[in-house]
Structure formats: C-alpha cells, structure tokens
Short mmCIF file of C-alpha atoms and ligand atoms in Angstrom, two decimals:
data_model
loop_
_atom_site.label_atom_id
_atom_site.label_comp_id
_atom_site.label_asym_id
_atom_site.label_seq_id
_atom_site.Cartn_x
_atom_site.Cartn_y
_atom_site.Cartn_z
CA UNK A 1 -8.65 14.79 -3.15
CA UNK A 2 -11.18 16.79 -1.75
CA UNK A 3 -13.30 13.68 -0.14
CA UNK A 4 -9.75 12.47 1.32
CA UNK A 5 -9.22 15.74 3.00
CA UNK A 6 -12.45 15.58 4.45
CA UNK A 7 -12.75 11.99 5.72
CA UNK A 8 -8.88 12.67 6.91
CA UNK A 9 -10.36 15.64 9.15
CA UNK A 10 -13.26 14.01 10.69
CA UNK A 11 -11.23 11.21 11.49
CA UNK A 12 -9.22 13.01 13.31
CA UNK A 13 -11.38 14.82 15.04
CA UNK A 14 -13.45 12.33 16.25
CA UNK A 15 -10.07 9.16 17.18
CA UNK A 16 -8.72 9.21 20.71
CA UNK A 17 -5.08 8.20 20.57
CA UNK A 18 -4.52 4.30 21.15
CA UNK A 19 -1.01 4.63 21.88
CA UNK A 20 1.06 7.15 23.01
CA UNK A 21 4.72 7.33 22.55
CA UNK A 22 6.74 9.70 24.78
CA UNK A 23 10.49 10.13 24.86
CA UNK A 24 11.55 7.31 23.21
CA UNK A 25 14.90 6.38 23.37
CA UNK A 26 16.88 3.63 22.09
CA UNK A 27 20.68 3.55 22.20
CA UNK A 28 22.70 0.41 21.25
CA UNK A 29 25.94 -0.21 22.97
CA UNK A 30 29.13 -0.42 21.39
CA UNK A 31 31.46 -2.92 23.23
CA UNK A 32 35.16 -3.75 23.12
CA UNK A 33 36.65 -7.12 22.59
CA UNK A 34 36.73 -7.22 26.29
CA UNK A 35 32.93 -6.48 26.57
CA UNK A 36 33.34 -2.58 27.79
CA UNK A 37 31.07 -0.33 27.00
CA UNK A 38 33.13 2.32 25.02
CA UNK A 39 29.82 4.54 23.06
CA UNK A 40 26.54 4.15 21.82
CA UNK A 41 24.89 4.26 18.96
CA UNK A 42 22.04 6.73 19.19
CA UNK A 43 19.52 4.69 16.81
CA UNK A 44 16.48 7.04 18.35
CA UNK A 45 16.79 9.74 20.51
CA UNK A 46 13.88 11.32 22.53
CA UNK A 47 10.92 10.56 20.06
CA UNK A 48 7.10 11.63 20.70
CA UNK A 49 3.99 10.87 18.99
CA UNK A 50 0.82 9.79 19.07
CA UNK A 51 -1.45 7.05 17.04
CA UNK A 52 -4.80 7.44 16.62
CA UNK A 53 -6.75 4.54 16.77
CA UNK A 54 -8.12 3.74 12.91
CA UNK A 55 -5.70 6.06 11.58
CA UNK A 56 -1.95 5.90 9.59
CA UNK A 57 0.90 7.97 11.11
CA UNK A 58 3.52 7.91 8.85
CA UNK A 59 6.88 7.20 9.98
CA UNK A 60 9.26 8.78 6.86
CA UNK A 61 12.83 9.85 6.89
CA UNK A 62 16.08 8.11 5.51
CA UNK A 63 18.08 4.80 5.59
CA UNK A 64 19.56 4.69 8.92
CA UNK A 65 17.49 7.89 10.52
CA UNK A 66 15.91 4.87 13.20
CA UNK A 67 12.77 4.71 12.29
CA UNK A 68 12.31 1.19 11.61
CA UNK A 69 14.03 0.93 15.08
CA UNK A 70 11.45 3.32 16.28
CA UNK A 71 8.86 0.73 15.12
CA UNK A 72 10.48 -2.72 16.36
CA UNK A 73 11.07 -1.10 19.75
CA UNK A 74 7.27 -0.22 20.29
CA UNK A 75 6.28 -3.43 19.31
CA UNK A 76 9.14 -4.71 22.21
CA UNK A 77 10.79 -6.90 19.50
CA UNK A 78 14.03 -4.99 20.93
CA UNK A 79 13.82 -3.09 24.28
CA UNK A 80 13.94 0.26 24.74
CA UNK A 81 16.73 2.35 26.36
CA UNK A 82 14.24 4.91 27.66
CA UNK A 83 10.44 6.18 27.36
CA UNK A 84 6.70 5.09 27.65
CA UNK A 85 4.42 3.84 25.81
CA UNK A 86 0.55 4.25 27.05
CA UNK A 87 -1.58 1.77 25.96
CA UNK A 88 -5.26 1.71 28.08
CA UNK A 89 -3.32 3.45 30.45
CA UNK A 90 -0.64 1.17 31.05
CA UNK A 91 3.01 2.05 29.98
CA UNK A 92 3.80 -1.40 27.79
CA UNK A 93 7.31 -1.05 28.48
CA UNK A 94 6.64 -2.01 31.76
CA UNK A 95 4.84 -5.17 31.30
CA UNK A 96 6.46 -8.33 31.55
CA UNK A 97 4.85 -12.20 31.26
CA UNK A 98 1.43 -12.90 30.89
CA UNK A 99 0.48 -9.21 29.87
CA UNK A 100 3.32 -9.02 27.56
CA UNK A 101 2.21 -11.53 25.54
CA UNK A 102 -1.36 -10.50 25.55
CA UNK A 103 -0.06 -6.83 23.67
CA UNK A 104 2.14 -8.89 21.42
CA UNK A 105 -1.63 -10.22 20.39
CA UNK A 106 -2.51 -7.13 19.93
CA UNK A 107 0.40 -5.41 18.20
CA UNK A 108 1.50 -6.92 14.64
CA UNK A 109 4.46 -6.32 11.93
CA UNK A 110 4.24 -6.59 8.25
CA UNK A 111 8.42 -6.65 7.33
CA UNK A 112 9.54 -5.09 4.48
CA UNK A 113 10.90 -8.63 3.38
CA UNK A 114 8.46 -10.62 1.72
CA UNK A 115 10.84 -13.33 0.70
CA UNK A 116 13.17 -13.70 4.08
CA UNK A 117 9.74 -12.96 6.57
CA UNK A 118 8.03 -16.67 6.04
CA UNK A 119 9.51 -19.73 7.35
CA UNK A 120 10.42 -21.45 3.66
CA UNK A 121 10.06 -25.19 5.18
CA UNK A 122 6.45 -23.88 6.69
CA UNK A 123 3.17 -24.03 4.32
CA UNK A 124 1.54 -20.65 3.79
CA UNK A 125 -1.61 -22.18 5.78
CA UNK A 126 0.51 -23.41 8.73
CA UNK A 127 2.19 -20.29 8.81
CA UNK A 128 -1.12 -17.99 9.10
CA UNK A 129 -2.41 -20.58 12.02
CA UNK A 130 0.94 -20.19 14.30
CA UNK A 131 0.26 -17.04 15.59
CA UNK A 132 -2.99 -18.44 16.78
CA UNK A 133 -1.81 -21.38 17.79
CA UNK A 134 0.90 -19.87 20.17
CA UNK A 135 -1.56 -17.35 21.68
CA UNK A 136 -4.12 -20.69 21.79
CA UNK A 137 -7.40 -19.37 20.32
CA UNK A 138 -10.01 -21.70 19.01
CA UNK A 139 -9.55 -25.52 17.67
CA UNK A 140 -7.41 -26.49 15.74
CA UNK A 141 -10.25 -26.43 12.75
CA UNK A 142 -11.45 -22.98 13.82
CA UNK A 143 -7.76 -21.50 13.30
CA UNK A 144 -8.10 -23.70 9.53
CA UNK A 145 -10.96 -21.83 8.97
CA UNK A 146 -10.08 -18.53 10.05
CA UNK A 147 -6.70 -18.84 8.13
CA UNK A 148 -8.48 -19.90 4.97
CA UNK A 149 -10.73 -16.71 5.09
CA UNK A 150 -7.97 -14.57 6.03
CA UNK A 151 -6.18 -15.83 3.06
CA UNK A 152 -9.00 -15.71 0.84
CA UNK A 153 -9.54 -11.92 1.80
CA UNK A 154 -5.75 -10.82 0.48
CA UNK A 155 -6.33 -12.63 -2.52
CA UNK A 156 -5.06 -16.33 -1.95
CA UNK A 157 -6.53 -19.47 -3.45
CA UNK A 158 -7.86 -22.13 -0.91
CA UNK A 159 -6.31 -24.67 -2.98
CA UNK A 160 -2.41 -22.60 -2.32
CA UNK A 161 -3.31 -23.39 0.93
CA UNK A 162 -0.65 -26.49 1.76
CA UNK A 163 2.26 -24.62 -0.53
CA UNK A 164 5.04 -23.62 0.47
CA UNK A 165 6.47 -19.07 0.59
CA UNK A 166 9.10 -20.32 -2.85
CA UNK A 167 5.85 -20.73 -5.25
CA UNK A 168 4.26 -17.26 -4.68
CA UNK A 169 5.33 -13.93 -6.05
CA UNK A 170 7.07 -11.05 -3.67
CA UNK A 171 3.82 -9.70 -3.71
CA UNK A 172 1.47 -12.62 -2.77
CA UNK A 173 4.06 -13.63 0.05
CA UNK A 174 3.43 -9.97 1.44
CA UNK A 175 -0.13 -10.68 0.89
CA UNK A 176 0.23 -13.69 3.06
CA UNK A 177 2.49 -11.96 5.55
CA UNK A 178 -0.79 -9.54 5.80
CA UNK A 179 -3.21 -12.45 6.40
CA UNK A 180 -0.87 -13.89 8.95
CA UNK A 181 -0.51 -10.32 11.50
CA UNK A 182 -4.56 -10.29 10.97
CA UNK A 183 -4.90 -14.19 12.41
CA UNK A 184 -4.56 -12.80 15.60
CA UNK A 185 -6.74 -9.69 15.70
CA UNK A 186 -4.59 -7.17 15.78
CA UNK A 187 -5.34 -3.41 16.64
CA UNK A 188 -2.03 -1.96 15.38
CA UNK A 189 0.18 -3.01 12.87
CA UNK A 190 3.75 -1.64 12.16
CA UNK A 191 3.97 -1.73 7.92
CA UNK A 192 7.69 -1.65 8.25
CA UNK A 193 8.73 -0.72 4.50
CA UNK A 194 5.73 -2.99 3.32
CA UNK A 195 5.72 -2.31 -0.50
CA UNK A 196 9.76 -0.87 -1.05
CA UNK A 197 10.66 -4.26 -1.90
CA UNK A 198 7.93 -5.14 -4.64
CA UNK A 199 7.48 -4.07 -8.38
CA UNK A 200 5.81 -1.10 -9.09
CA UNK A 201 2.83 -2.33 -10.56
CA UNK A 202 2.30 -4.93 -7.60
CA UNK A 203 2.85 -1.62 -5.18
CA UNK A 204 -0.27 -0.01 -5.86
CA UNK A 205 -1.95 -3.66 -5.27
CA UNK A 206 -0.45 -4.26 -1.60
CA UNK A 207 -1.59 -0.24 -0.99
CA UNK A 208 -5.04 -0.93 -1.87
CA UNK A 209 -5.04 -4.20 0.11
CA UNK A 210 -3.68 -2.14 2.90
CA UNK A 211 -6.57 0.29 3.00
CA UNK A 212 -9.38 -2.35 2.29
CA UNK A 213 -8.13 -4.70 5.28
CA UNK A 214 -7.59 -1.10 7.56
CA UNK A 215 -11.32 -0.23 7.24
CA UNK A 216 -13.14 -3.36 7.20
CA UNK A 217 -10.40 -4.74 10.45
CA UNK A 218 -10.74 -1.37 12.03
CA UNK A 219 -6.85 -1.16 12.08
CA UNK A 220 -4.53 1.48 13.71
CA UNK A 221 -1.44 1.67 11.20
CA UNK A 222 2.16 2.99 11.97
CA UNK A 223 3.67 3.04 8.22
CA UNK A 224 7.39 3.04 7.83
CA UNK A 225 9.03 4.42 4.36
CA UNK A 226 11.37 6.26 2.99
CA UNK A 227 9.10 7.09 -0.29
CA UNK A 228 7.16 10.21 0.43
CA UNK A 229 4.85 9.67 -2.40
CA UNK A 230 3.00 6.35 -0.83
CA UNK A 231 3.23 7.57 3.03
CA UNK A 232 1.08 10.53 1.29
CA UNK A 233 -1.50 8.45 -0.49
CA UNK A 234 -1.48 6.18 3.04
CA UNK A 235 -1.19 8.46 6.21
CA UNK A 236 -3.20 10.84 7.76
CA UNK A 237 -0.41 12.46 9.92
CA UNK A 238 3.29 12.17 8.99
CA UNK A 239 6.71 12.24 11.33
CA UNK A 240 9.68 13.24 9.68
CA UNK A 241 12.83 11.64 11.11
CA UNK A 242 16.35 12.67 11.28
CA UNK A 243 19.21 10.65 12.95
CA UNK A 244 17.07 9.28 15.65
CA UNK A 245 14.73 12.43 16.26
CA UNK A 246 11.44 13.57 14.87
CA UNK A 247 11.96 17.33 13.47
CA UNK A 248 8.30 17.73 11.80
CA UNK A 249 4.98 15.99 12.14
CA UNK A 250 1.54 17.44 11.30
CA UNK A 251 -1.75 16.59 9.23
CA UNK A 252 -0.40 14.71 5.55
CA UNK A 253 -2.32 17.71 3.49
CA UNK A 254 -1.06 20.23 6.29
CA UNK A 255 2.64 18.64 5.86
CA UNK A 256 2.55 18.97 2.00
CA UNK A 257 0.99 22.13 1.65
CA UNK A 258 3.41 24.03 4.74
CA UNK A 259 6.00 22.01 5.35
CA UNK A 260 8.49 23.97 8.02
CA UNK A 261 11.51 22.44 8.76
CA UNK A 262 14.26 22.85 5.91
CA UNK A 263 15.19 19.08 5.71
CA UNK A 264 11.38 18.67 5.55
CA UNK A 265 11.45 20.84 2.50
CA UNK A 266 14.52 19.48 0.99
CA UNK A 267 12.63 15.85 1.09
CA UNK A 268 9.41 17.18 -0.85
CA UNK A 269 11.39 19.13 -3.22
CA UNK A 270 13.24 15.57 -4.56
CA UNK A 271 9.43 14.19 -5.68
CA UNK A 272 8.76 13.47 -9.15
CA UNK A 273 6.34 15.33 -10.37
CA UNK A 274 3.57 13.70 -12.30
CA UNK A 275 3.90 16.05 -15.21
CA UNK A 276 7.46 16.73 -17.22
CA UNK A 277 6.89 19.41 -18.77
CA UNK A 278 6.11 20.93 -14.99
CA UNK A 279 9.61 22.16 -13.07
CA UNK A 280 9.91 22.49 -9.73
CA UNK A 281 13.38 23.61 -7.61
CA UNK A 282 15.29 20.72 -6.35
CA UNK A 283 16.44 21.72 -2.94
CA UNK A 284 19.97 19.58 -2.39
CA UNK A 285 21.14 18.94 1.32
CA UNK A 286 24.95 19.56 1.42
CA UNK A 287 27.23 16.65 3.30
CA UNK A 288 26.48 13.39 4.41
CA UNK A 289 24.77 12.45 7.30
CA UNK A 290 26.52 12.40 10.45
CA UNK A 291 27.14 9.09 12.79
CA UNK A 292 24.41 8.69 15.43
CA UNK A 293 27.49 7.35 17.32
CA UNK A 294 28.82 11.32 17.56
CA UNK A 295 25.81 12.87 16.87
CA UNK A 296 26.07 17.29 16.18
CA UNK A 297 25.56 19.22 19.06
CA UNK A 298 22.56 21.80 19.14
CA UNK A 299 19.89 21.62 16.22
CA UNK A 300 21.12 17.59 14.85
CA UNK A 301 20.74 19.03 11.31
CA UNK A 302 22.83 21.84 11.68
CA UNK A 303 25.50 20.51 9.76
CA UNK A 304 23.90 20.27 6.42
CA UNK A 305 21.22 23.05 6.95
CA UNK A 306 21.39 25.96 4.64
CA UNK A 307 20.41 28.61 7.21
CA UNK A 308 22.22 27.46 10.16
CA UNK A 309 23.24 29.86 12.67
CA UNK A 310 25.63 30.04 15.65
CA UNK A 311 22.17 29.49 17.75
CA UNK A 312 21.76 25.81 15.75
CA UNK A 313 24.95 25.00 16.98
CA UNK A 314 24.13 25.23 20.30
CA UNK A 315 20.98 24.86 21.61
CA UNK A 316 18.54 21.91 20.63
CA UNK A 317 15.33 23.09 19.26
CA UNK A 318 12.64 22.38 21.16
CA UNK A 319 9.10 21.38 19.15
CA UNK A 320 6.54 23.90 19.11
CA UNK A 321 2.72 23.54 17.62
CA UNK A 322 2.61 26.21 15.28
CA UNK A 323 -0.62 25.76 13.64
CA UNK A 324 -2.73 22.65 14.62
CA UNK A 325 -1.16 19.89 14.82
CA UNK A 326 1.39 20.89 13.31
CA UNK A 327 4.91 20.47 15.76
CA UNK A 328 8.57 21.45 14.41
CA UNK A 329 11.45 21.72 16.25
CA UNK A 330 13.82 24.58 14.20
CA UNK A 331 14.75 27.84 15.68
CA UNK A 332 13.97 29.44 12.89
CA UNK A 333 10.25 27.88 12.14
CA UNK A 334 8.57 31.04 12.42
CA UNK A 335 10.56 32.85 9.77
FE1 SF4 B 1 18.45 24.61 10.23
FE2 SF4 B 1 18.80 25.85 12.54
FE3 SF4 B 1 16.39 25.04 11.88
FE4 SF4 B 1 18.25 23.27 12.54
S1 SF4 B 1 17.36 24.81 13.88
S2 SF4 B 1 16.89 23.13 10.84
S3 SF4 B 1 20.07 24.23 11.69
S4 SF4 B 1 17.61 26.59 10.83
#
C-alpha cells in the first residue's frame, strides 16, 4: 500500500500532462418527426481534466452520468458540441484528414463488450493486423509477426491464431481486444468499462494484464467504471461524474482518504468492506437522478443532496483546489 502510494507520488510529480481536456461539452439533439430541433440532451456538460502521460485517471460515476460519452468524444468517435483538447499543442478537435487519422493511431479503445467488439466472421489474427493494415505500417508479414507477439503477450496461443472471437472466453476476447488497440502503438487508451462485463475471477486477470501491458508499452490510461473498488486498485487520480459534470477529482489515496463532495461520499460509503464483522454507515442518496434533458438549476446535485441550501439552488459551484490536486465544486466544500 505503502510502495503504491509512493510510486503513485513520484509519478506524478515527475509526468507532464499528454492531453488536456478543457470544457468539454457534448449535447445530443433531440429532433421532431419533422427534423426540428426541440432540446438537447446534455450527455456532458463543461468537463476539465488532465492525463498524465504513463498514468490512469479514472473516469467513475453512474450509468448514464456521460462518462463513457466523455471518453468516445475525446477519442472523436462522436464529435464534440464544445471544448479542446491539447495534444503537442494542437487542439485535436480541430484536426481534420490526414492528421486526424494520424491521432486515431495514436489514441485506442478497449469496449466494455468483449463479445459484440470483434468482427465474428474475422479471425482473431486478421483482426489484430487491421488496424495496421488501415494505417499501412510494415509488410504484410511484419504486421503477422507483430500480431502474433502481441497476442502471445495477453496470453494467446500462436496456434488460436486463424480462429474465429465464438471459440474464446469473454475474457480472452478482451484479451484480444487488448492486443488489437496495442497493434498500432498507441499512447492512450480509453478502458471503457473493460472488466464490468467478465466473471470475477477473470477480473482480477484482465487488471493485471492491464498494468503489465501499461508499464512495459509506456501507456497513458483513461479508465471508465462505475465500480469504485477496481478504478482504486487502477488509477492514480480519479474524476467523479454527475449528469454530465465532474464534481470531484484528486490523487486516488487523497480521494479515499478526504473525499469532499457529498455524492462523492455517498459513493464510497456503498463499498463492501473486506471484513463482515467491520460496519461502516451507508450514506443513501434520496430521489432519482434527474434528466440531462432538464437538468437542476444551480449546484446539478442539489436535488438529492442532504445539505442543500437555497445557495445550491442557484448558483453553480465553481471548482476550487483545496488541497493539492484536489478540485471540488460544492459550496459548502470547506465546511
Ligand atoms: Fe450539496 Fe450544495 Fe454542495 Fe451541491 S453545492 S453538493 S447541493 S452542498
């Protein structure tokens, strides 16, 4: 615990961001029959953060709060609505064509899906050489060979080679989808839900696989989950989402040891604890979550937040730093 605190700070201290995200917004139009615009949907709404290259932010939050939206949109699988996003000094919103394509090299998805994210009627081996293929690096035997070592590094046979995604397990076609966002040489990859859809004993497998390929690949990770527990064991900063905006990111031991914001609070007070005979208060948020079509004026969480005052109602809170690195946007933070 004490050795991942440690290599967690000197990471930090020592990473320059590789991409920085800055009032992200990403609003999906809802349309009449007649093709009017009558509303949006507010998936995310005015989202900052930054990534630090070798490092995992954590992206957690719940169903629906956008933040595998967040994720797809920096990656330009859908287009924004509004915001940068610096990369070398370039915002990659911006970029169109030939440059584009070269950050879709260079940014790469594992989907939460291992059984619906492989082409069924493609071999596993085919399927780690396409992404080379389209971005035309090496011969055709160099991308073989390359795919057959990437495969052989997350645990594949050579001889599974010419199968096909139906004769592997959920966990060896996540394996696979692994091997296939390293063909290119990635920098960053979005785990979008990576391990949510597998057993728990193959979980803690992917995890591991996760870390082993991070270090030795020298890989930037933005990790997407709902399940607190893993985002803990992965990240090294965390984001908490709620309907479409970040209310609380800091340091992962900083995060569990002070976390701020009430819904923050609420969230780490519904993990199991190891122990049973060990109790801990439950915190409950009242309500349901509101629609990011009509989302609550002032504070978004003011609706099912305990301490709310006439203030929350209001006024947005803006995010302050109030200890290193650690930003939360409630008006009542400091109390
Ligand atoms: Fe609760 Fe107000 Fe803080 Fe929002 S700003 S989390 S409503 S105390």
């Amino acid at each position: 615990m004490l050795q991942s605190h440690l290599e967690r700070e000197t990471k930090q201290q020592t990473n320059i961001p590789l991409l920085e995200i800055r009032n992200l917004k990403k609003y999906f139009p809802i349309t009449t029959t007649l093709g009017k615009t009558k509303g949006f949907v507010k998936s995310v709404d005015g989202v900052d953060f930054d990534l630090y290259e070798n490092q995992t932010l954590g992206l957690v939050g719940e169903s629906g709060c956008g933040k595998s939206t967040t994720g797809r949109t920096i990656l330009r699988l859908i287009e924004p609505t509004d915001g940068e996003a610096i990369y070398q000094g370039k915002n990659i919103f911006q970029l169109k064509g030939k440059a584009l394509k070269q950050i879709r090299k260079e940014f790469q998805i594992v989907f939460q899906d291992p059984h619906s994210s492989l082409d069924p009627k493609m071999r596993i081996g085919d399927a780690v050489m396409e992404p080379m293929k389209i971005h035309h690096i090496g011969t055709k035997k160099d991308r073989m060979d390359r795919a057959m070592e990437l495969l052989r590094k997350v645990g594949i046979r050579e001889d599974q080679f010419y199968r096909y995604p139906h004769e592997f397990s959920g966990g060896q076609r996540q394996r696979i989808g692994l091997a296939r966002a390293l063909a290119v040489n990635p920098k960053l990859v979005v785990c979008d839900e990576p391990v949510s859809a597998l057993d728990v004993s193959i979980q803690s497998q992917v995890i591991n696989l996760l870390e082993e390929i991070q270090e030795q690949f020298q890989l930037t990770y933005l990790f997407i989950s709902h399940d607190l527990s893993v985002v803990r064991h992965m990240a090294d900063q965390i984001c908490v989402m709620y309907l479409g905006q970040i209310v609380e990111r800091a340091p992962t031991d900083e995060l569990f040891t002070h976390p701020l914001h009430p819904y923050t609070q609420a969230l780490l007070s519904a993990i199991p604890l190891p122990n049973p005979k060990l109790k801990k208060e439950r915190i409950i948020i009242k309500g349901e979550v509101p629609s990011p079509i009509d989302p609550p004026s002032g504070c978004v969480f003011h609706t099912r937040c305990s301490y709310a005052t006439a203030l929350c109602k209001n006024e947005r809170p803006q995010a302050r730093e109030l200890a290193p690195g650690h930003i939360v946007s409630c008006h009542l933070a400091e109390s």
